[in-house]
Every structure is written in structure tokens, then in C-alpha cells.
Amino acid sequence: MKNFALIGAAGYIAPRHMKAIKETDNNLSVAYDINDSVGIIDSISPNSEFFTEFERFQEHAWRLKRSKITELDYISVCSPNHLHHSHIAAGLRLGCDVICEKPLVPTLEVLNELRTVEEETGKRVYNILQLRHHKAILDLKKEVDAAPKGKKFDVDLTYITSRGKWYLESWKGDPRKSFGVATNIGVHFFDMLHFIFGNLEKNELHYSDELKAAGYLEYEKARVPWFLSIDANDLPESVVGKQTTFRSISANGKQIEFSSGFTDLHTISYQEILAGRGFGIDDAEHCIRTVENIRDGNTVNAIDGYCHPFLTKFL
């Protein structure tokens, strides 16, 4: 049994990490968040210590190091995006391996800083890239890998996840903290595309505002117009009034069904990490480069044929 700490316990994604820790038969020793709305802990790990000040959490973690029985083995980071680097570095320096939500960090410069801290501490950083474990994605990768050399798939990526007015008032609506829509809700999709279709050859940004972004990515084996949005007004008419999220990936006109199968992906990710097969800094580098270039790039006119169809209303 390994001892875990969790940073960001009141966040949206934290319960999936708590569940993964429990389902891999490990112990959530202590949790931290500046907010105290963490009642979910009662149903998963009611004996966990909890702190709302980072200094008290860190001091407690140092005390736990005095015994081999209580010392922390892993720290899971579920805090706001702009705090990932600081919390990962703190976990490494406490002598723990660290499991962090996406996006790992915003830029390649910060990623290289984490490489340095890994070298200094001898500990590892693992990124949750859960779509690499999804059966539909793995099946598509097998199909692509078996395709004739030089073949490029025509892929369409659409992801609309409706968010209320609270979103723009939270840290997620502040691009200094979330790094914008393309990074916050898109980074694991961009990782998935790289995982399936190889290295990125072209990266164009066609549209970007606080609610949505669109562009074109060309990989070794795919051409991908993409559209990401948190605006319910972008939902296709076929799902309006029925669901608040629309997730679609098609390859050469064939719809890839991956709406289901997400429930256990964090637990699978933890199982792989604990077995020594987790995704580290090198694995995360490609998608971090992709979103950094999207944020830093200038909007260009969409190329005919490679403009996402949902984008036409904005051009």
C-alpha cells in the first residue's frame, strides 16, 4: 500500500483521483485545498487529514517523512493550471513521485525546469493522459498503424462542453491561470491526436476568444480541423435540449465512438503509473508544444477545405 497526498481536493477532477487511489488499494493520507468544500472525502477516505493552508500541509508532509510507515510515496496534483509547476516541484522536493492533471505546465520552458527538479530529486512526474487508455482510441491507433505508408486520414475534432456564467468568473475564465480554452479543454485531445497520428507538421489558429477556439493541425498521418467551445450556443441542433456536451471525432468519415468508457480511465492511469508504465515529461512535451504555439500564434485565414464546418458562422 502506497501513501498518497492530494493537492486541490475541492476541484472538479479531484474525486476521480480519490477514487483511483482507493481502487488501486492505496491510502489517501492527507489532502489540501484552500476551499473546504471537500465532503466527498467522507465517502472515499474519511480518515484522511485535511488542510486549507499550504504551509500546514507541507509541514505535516515533512513530519510524515520521519517514519517509513507514514512517509508519502506520491502526491497527486489537481490544483488550478497555473499552480501545477509550483505544486509538482514541491512534491518532488518532498521526496515523492508526482501525478498531475493536464495540462502539466503551460510552456516548454517550464517543462524543462521540471526536468531539472526531477534530476535534482531523483523523483518522477507523471501526467494524466487518460485518452491513451481509451479502447476506441487504441483501436483507431491500430487501424492507423496498419495503414499504407504515406496515407493521411481526414479527421474532424469537435468538442463542446457547455459551461455557465460561473466559468468566466472562476480561475478557468482567466487566461493567466487556465491558459485559455484551447489549453484547458483541448490539451488531452491534442495529445491523443499525436499519440495516434504521429508528429505535428502544421499548426494554424483560425479563431480564438474566451469561449471557443478553432484551427487546423496536420500530423504525419492526418489532417485535422478542430473546434473547441464552452458555449452552449455552439451545440448542434440535433442535441439541443437533450445534452449539454457534444464530443465528436471522425476519421475518413467514420465516427469514432468514445462518449462512453471514461469512467475508469483515471484508475487505469494510476494502475499503469504504479506498474512503472506511466506517461512522464517526455510524453507530455508534444501536446504542451502544440498548445503553446496555439496561444502564441496569430490567427490566420482558414484554408479552403480545412476549415472546421462549425467555424463558418464566425468568419
XYZ file of N, CA, C and O in Angstrom, residues 157-163 185 189 211-212 227-236 239 243-248 308 310 313:
124
model
N -12.260 17.006 -35.411
C -12.365 17.003 -33.950
C -13.286 18.131 -33.509
O -13.036 19.299 -33.816
N -14.345 17.766 -32.797
C -15.291 18.746 -32.264
C -15.560 18.418 -30.807
O -15.917 17.278 -30.474
N -15.400 19.415 -29.943
C -15.700 19.193 -28.531
C -16.351 20.462 -27.986
O -15.734 21.524 -27.949
N -17.618 20.335 -27.588
C -18.371 21.441 -26.999
C -18.856 20.981 -25.632
O -19.590 19.995 -25.526
N -18.408 21.650 -24.602
C -18.804 21.294 -23.241
C -19.368 22.544 -22.573
O -18.629 23.450 -22.190
N -20.676 22.628 -22.509
C -21.344 23.860 -22.081
C -20.971 24.227 -20.655
O -20.982 23.378 -19.758
N -20.655 25.479 -20.446
C -20.347 25.998 -19.119
C -21.190 27.247 -18.861
O -21.419 28.054 -19.762
N -9.307 22.842 -22.180
C -10.165 21.705 -22.536
C -9.637 20.924 -23.736
O -10.184 19.875 -24.071
N -6.875 16.248 -25.932
C -7.242 15.850 -27.289
C -6.049 15.985 -28.235
O -5.830 15.143 -29.110
N -14.466 31.977 -25.177
C -15.401 30.861 -25.118
C -15.080 29.725 -26.078
O -15.563 28.607 -25.882
N -14.298 29.994 -27.108
C -14.079 28.964 -28.122
C -12.800 29.217 -28.883
O -12.239 30.321 -28.863
N -12.401 22.166 -33.464
C -13.256 23.201 -32.879
C -13.523 22.834 -31.431
O -13.996 21.731 -31.134
N -13.207 23.753 -30.503
C -13.409 23.550 -29.072
C -14.226 24.718 -28.518
O -13.964 25.873 -28.864
N -15.199 24.432 -27.666
C -16.061 25.507 -27.170
C -16.649 25.159 -25.809
O -16.878 23.984 -25.495
N -16.898 26.198 -25.019
C -17.651 26.047 -23.770
C -19.002 26.763 -23.870
O -19.691 26.956 -22.871
N -19.383 27.173 -25.080
C -20.591 27.961 -25.336
C -21.722 27.045 -25.776
O -21.649 26.403 -26.830
N -22.800 26.981 -24.993
C -23.941 26.125 -25.327
C -24.573 26.500 -26.661
O -25.206 25.654 -27.309
N -24.397 27.736 -27.088
C -24.964 28.168 -28.371
C -24.315 27.467 -29.557
O -24.840 27.515 -30.674
N -23.181 26.830 -29.333
C -22.490 26.120 -30.411
C -22.946 24.673 -30.564
O -22.540 23.991 -31.518
N -23.775 24.187 -29.639
C -24.252 22.810 -29.738
C -25.056 22.616 -31.019
O -25.872 23.468 -31.385
N -24.845 21.514 -31.726
C -25.656 21.254 -32.920
C -27.121 21.053 -32.550
O -27.442 20.587 -31.448
N -28.692 17.927 -30.749
C -28.528 17.583 -29.338
C -29.065 18.660 -28.400
O -29.105 18.453 -27.188
N -28.693 17.148 -24.381
C -27.419 17.011 -23.682
C -26.663 18.325 -23.754
O -26.926 19.159 -24.626
N -25.760 18.522 -22.810
C -25.018 19.784 -22.742
C -23.594 19.653 -23.270
O -22.861 20.644 -23.294
N -23.227 18.449 -23.668
C -21.884 18.215 -24.201
C -21.991 17.505 -25.541
O -22.828 16.607 -25.715
N -21.146 17.918 -26.476
C -21.076 17.261 -27.778
C -19.618 16.953 -28.056
O -18.778 17.839 -28.114
N -19.313 15.680 -28.210
C -17.945 15.224 -28.414
C -17.921 14.361 -29.669
O -18.643 13.367 -29.758
N -17.126 14.751 -30.654
C -17.131 14.018 -31.907
C -15.736 13.972 -32.518
O -15.066 15.001 -32.630
N -12.883 24.120 -40.089
C -13.902 23.336 -39.403
C -15.288 23.877 -39.752
O -15.522 25.082 -39.738
N -18.046 24.112 -38.183
C -18.707 24.902 -37.149
C -18.193 26.345 -37.145
O -18.808 27.230 -36.552
N -19.777 30.230 -39.248
C -20.648 31.295 -38.739
C -19.858 32.450 -38.125
O -20.399 33.536 -37.906
